[in-house]
Coordinates of N, CA, C and O in Angstrom, one line a residue:
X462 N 103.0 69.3 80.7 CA 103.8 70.3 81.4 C 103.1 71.7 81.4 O 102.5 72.1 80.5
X463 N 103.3 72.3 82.9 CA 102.6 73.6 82.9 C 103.3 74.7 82.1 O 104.5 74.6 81.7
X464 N 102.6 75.6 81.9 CA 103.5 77.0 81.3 C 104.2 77.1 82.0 O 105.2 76.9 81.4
X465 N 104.4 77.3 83.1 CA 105.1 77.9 84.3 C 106.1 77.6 84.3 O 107.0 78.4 84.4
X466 N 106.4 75.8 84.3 CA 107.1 74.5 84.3 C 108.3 75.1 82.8 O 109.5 75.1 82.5
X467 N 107.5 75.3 82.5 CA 108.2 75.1 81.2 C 109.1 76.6 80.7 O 110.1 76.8 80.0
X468 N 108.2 77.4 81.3 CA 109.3 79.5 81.5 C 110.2 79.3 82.4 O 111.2 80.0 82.1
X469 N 110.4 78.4 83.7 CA 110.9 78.4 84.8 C 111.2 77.7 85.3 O 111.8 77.9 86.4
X470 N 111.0 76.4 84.9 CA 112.1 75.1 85.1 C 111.5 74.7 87.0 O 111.9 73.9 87.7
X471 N 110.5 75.9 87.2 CA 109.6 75.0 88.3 C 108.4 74.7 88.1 O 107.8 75.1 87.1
X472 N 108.0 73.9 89.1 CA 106.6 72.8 89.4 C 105.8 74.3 89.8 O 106.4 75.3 90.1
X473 N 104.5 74.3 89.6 CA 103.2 75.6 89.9 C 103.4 75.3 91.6 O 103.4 76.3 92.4
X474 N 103.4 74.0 92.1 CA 103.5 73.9 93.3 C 104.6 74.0 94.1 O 104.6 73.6 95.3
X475 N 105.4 74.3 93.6 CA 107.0 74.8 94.2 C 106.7 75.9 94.9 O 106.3 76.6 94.0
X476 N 106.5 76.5 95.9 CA 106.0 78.2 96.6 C 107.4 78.5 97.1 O 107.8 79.7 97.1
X477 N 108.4 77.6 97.7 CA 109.1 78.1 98.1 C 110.1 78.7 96.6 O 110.3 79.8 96.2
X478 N 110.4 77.5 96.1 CA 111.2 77.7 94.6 C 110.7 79.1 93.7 O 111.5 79.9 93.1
X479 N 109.2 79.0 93.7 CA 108.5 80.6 93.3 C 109.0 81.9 94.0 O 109.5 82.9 93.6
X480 N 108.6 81.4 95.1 CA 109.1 82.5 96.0 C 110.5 83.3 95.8 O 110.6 84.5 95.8
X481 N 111.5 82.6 95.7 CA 112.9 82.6 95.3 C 113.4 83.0 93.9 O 114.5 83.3 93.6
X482 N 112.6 82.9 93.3 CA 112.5 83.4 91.5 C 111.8 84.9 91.5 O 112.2 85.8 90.8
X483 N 110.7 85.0 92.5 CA 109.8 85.9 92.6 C 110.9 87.3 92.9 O 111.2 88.3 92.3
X484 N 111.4 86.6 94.5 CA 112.5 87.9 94.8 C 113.6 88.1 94.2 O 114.2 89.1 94.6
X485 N 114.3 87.3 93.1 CA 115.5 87.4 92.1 C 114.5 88.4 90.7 O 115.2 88.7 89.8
X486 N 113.4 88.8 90.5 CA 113.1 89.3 90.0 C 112.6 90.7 90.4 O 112.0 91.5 89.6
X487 N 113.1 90.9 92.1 CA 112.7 92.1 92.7 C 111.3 92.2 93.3 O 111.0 93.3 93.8
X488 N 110.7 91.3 93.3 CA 109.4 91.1 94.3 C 109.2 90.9 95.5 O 108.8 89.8 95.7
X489 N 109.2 91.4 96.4 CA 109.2 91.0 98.0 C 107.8 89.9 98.2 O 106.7 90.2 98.4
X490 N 108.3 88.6 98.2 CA 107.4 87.8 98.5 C 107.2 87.3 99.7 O 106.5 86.3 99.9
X491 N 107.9 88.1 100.7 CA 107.4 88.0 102.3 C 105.8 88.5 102.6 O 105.4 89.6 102.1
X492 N 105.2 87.9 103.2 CA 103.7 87.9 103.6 C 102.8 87.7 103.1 O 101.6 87.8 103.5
X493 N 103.3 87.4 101.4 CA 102.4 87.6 100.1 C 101.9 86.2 100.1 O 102.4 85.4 101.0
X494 N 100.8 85.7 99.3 CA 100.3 84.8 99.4 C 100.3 83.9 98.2 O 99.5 84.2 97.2
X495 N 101.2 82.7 98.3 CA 101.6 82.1 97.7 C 101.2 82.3 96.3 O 102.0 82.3 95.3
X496 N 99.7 82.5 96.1 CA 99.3 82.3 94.4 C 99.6 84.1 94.0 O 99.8 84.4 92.8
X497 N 99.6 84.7 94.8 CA 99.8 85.9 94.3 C 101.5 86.1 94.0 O 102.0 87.0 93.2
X498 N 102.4 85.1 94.8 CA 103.9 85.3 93.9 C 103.7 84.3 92.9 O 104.8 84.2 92.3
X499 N 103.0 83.5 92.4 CA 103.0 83.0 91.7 C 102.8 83.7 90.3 O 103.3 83.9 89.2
X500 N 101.3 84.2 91.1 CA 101.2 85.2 89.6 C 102.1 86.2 89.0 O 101.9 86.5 87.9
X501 N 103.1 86.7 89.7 CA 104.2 87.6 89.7 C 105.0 87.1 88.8 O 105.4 87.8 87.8
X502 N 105.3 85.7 89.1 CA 106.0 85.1 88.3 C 105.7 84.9 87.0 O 106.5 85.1 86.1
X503 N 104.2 84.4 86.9 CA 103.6 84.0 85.9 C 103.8 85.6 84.5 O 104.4 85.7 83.4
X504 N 103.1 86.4 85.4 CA 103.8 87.7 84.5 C 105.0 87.7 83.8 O 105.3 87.6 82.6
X505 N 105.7 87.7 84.8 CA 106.8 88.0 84.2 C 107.9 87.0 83.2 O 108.6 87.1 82.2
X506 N 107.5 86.1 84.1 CA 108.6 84.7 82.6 C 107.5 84.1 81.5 O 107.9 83.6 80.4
X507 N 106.6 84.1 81.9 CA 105.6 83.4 81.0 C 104.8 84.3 79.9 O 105.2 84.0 78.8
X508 N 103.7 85.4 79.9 CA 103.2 86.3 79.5 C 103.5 86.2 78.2 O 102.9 85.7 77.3
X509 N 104.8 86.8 78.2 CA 105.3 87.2 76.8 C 106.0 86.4 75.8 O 106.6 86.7 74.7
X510 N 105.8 85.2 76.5 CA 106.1 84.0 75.5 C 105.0 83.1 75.1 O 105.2 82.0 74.4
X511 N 103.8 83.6 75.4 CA 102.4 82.8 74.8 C 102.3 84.0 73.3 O 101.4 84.8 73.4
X512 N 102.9 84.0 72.4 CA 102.5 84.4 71.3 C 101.7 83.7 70.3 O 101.0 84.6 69.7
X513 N 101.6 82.6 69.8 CA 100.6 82.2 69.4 C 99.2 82.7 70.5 O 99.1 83.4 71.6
X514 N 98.2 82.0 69.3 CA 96.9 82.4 70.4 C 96.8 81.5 71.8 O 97.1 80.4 71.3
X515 N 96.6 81.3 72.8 CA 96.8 80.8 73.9 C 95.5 80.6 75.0 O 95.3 81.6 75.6
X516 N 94.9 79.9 75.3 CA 94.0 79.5 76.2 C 94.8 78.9 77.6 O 95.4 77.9 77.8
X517 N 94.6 79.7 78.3 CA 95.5 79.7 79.6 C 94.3 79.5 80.5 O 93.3 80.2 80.7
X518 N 94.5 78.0 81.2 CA 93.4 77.3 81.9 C 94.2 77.0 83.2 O 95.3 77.4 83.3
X519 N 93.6 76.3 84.3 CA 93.8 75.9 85.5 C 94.8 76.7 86.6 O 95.6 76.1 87.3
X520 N 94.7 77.8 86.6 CA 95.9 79.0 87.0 C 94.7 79.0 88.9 O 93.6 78.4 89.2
X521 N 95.6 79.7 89.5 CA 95.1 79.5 90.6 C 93.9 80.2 90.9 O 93.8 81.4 90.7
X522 N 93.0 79.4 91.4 CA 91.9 80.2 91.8 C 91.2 81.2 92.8 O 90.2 81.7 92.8
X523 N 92.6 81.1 93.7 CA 92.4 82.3 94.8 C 92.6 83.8 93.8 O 92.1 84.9 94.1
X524 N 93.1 83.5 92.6 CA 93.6 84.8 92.1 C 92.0 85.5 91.2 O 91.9 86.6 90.7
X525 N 91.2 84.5 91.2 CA 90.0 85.1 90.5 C 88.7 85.3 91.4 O 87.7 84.9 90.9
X526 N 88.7 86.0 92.5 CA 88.0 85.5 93.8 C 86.1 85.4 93.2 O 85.2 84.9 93.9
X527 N 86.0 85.8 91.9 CA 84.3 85.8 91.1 C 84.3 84.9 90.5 O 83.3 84.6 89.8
X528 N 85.4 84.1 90.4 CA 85.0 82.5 89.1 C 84.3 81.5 90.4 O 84.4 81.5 91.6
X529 N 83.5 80.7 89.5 CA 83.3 79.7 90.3 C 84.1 78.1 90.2 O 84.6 77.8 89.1
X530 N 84.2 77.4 91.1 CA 85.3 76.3 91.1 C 85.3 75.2 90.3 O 84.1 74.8 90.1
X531 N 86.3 74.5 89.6 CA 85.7 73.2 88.9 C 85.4 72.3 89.5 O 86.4 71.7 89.9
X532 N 83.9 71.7 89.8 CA 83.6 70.6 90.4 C 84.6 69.5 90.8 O 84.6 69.2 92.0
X533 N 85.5 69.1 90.1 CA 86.1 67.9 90.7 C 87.4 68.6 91.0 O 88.3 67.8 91.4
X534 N 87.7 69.6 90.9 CA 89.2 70.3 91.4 C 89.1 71.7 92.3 O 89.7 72.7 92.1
X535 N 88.5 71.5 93.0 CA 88.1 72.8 93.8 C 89.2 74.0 94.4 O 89.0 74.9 95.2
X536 N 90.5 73.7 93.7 CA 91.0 75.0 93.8 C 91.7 75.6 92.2 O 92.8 76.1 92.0
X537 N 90.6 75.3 91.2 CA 91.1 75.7 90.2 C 89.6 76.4 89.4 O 88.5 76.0 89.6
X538 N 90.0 77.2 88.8 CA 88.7 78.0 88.6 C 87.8 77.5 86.9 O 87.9 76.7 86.0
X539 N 87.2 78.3 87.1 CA 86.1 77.1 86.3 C 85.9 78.5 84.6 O 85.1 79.1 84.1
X540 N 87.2 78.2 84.5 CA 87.7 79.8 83.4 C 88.9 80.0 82.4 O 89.8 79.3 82.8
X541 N 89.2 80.5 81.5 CA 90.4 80.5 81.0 C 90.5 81.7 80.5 O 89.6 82.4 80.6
X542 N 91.7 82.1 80.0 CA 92.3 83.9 79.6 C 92.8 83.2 78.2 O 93.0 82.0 77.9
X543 N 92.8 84.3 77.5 CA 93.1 83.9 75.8 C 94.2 85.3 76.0 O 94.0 86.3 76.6
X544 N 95.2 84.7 75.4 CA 97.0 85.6 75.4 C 97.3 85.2 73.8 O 97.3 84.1 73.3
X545 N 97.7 86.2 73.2 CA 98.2 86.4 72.3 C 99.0 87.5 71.9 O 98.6 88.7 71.8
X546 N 100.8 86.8 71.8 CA 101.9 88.1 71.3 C 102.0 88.5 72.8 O 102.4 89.7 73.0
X547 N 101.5 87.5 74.1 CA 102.2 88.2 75.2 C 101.1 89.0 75.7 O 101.1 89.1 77.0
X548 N 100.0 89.6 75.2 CA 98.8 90.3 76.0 C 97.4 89.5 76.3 O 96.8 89.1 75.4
X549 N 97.1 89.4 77.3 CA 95.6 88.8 77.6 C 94.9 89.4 76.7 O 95.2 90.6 76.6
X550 N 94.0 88.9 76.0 CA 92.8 89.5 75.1 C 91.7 89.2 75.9 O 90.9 90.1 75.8
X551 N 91.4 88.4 76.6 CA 90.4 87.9 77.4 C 90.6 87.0 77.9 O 91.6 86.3 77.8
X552 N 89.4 86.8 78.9 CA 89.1 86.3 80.3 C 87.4 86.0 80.3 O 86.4 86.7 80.4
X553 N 87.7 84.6 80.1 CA 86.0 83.8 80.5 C 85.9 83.1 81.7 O 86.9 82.7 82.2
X554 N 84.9 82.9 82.3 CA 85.0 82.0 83.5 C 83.1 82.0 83.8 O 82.3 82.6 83.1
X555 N 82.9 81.3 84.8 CA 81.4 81.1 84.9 C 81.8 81.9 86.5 O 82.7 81.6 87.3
X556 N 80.5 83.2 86.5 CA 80.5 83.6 87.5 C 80.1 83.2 89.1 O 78.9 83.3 89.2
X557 N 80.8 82.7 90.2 CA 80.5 82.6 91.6 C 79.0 83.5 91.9 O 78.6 84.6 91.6
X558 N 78.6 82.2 92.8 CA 77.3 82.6 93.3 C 76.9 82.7 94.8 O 75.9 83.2 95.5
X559 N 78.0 82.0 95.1 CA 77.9 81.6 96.6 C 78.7 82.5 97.6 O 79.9 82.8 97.6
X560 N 77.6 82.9 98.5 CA 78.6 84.5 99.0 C 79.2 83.9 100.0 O 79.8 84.8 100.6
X561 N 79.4 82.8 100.5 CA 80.1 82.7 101.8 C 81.6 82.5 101.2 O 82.5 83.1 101.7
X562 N 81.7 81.5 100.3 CA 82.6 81.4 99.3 C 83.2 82.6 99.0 O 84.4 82.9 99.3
X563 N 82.1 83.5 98.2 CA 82.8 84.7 97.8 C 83.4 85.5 98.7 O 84.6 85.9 98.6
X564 N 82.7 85.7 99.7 CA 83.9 86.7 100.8 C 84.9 85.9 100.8 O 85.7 86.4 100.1
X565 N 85.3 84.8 101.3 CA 86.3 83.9 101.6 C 87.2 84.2 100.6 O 88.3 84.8 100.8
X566 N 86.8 83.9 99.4 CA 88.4 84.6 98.6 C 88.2 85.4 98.0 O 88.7 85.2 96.8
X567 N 87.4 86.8 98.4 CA 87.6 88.2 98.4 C 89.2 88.4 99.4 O 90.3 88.9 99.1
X568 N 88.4 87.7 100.7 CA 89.6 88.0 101.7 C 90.9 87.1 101.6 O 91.7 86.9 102.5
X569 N 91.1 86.7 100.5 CA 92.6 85.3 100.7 C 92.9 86.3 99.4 O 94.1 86.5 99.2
X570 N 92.0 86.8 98.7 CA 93.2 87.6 97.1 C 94.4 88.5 98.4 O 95.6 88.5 98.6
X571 N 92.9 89.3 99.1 CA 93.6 90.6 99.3 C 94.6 89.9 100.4 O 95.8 89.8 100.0
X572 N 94.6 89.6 101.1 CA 96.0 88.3 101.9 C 97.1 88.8 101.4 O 97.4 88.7 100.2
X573 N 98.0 89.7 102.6 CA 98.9 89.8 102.0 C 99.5 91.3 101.5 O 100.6 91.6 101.6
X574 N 98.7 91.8 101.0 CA 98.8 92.8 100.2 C 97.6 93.9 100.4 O 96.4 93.7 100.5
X575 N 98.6 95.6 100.4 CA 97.6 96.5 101.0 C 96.4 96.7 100.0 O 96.9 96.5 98.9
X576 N 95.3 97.0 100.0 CA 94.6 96.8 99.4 C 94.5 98.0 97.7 O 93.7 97.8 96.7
X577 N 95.1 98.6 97.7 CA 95.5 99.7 96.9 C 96.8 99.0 96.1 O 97.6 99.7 95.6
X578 N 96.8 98.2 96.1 CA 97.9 97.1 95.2 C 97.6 96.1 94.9 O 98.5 95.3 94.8
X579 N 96.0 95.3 94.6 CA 95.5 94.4 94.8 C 94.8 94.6 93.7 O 94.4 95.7 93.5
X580 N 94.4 93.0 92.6 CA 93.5 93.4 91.4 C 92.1 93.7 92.1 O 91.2 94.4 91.6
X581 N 92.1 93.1 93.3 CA 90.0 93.3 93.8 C 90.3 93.8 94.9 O 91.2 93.6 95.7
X582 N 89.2 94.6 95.0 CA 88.6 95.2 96.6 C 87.5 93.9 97.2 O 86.9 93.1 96.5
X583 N 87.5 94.1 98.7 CA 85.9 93.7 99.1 C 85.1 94.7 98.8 O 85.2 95.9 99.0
X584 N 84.3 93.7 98.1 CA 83.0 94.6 98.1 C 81.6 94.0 99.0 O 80.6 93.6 98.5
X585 N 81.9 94.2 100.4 CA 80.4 94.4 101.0 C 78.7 94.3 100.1 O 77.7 93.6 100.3
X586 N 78.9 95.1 99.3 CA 77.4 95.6 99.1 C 77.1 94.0 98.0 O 76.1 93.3 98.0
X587 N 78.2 93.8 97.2 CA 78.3 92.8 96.0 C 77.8 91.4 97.2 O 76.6 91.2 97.3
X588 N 78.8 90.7 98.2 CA 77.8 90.1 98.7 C 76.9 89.7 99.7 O 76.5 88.6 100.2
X589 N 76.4 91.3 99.7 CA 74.9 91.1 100.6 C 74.3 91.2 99.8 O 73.1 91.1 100.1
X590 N 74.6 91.5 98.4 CA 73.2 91.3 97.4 C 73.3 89.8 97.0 O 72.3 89.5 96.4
X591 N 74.2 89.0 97.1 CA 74.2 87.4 96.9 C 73.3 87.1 97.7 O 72.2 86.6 97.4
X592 N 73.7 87.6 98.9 CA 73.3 86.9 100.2 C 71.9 87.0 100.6 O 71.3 86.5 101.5
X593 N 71.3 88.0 99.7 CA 69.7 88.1 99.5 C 69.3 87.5 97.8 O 68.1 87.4 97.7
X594 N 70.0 87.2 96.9 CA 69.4 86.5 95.8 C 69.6 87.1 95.0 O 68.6 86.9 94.2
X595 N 70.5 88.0 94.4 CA 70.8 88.5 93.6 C 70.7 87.1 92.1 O 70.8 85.9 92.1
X596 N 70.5 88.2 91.2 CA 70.0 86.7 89.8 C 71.9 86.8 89.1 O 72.8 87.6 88.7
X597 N 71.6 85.4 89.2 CA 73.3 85.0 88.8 C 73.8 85.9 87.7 O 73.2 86.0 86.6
X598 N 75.1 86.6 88.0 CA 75.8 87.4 87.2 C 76.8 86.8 86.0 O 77.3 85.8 86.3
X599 N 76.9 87.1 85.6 CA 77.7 86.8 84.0 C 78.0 87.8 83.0 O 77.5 88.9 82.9
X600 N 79.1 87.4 82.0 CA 80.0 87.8 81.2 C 81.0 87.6 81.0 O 81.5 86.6 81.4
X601 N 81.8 88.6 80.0 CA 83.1 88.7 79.2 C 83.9 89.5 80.1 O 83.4 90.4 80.8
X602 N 84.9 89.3 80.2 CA 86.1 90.5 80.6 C 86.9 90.9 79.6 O 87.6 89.9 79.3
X603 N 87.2 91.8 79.1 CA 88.5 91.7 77.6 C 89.2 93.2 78.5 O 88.9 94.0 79.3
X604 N 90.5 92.4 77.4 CA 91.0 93.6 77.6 C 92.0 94.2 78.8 O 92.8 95.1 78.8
X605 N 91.6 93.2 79.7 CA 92.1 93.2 81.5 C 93.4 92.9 81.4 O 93.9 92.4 80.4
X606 N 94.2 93.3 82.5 CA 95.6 92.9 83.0 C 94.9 91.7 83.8 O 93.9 91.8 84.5
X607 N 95.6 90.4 83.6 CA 95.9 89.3 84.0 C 97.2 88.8 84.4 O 98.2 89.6 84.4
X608 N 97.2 87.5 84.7 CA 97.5 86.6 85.0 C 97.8 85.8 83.8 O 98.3 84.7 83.8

């Protein structure tokens, strides 16, 4: 059973059912894009109930538009967030390489939402330096507001 499933008594793939929890929690999830009320959700009923230490895997991957995908599940990101007492401590994932990809869900995060309310911007310059060979990027995130 997912976290989700289990804070909220819905399926991850429920969007309309999310959707409807989303706006009972004051979220306007008109034009929003599905994984982003999800994550809304996820915030808010789930978060603060991972108090043990927590490895939070398979969450949607439109929401990470720099992870790269897991081979046999191509919409789930190839990454996990560690939550403890309710706060992300970190965020690992193997970084995306492929810029055509990458714009693509550059442009599906921001879907939806003005861009000044969104965890990521496009960044242009990030991939046209893919798109000429930039040497594969990597690291840690700590510390971040997540999902």
């Amino acid at each position: 059973m997912s976290f989700l499933a289990e804070h909220t008594g819905l399926r991850p793939d429920d969007a309309p059912g999310i959707a409807k929890l989303a706006e009972s929690l004051g979220f306007n999830a008109v034009g929003k894009h599905p994984d982003v009320v999800k994550s809304f959700v996820f915030e808010e009923k789930v978060e603060e109930a991972l108090v043990q230490p927590t490895f939070v895997i398979d969450y949607p991957a439109s929401l990470c538009p720099l992870t790269k995908r897991k081979t046999n599940i191509r919409r789930l990101p190839s990454g996990s967030e560690l939550f403890v007492y309710g706060m992300e401590l970190a965020n690992a994932y193997t970084e995306l390489n492929d810029p055509d990809l990458q714009e693509e869900l550059f442009s599906k995060q921001l879907d939806g939402l003005p861009e000044e309310e969104s965890m990521a911007k496009m960044d242009h310059d990030f991939i046209r330096a893919l798109r000429h060979g930039m040497p594969r990027p990597a690291g840690w995130a700590s510390a971040s507001t997540g999902w």
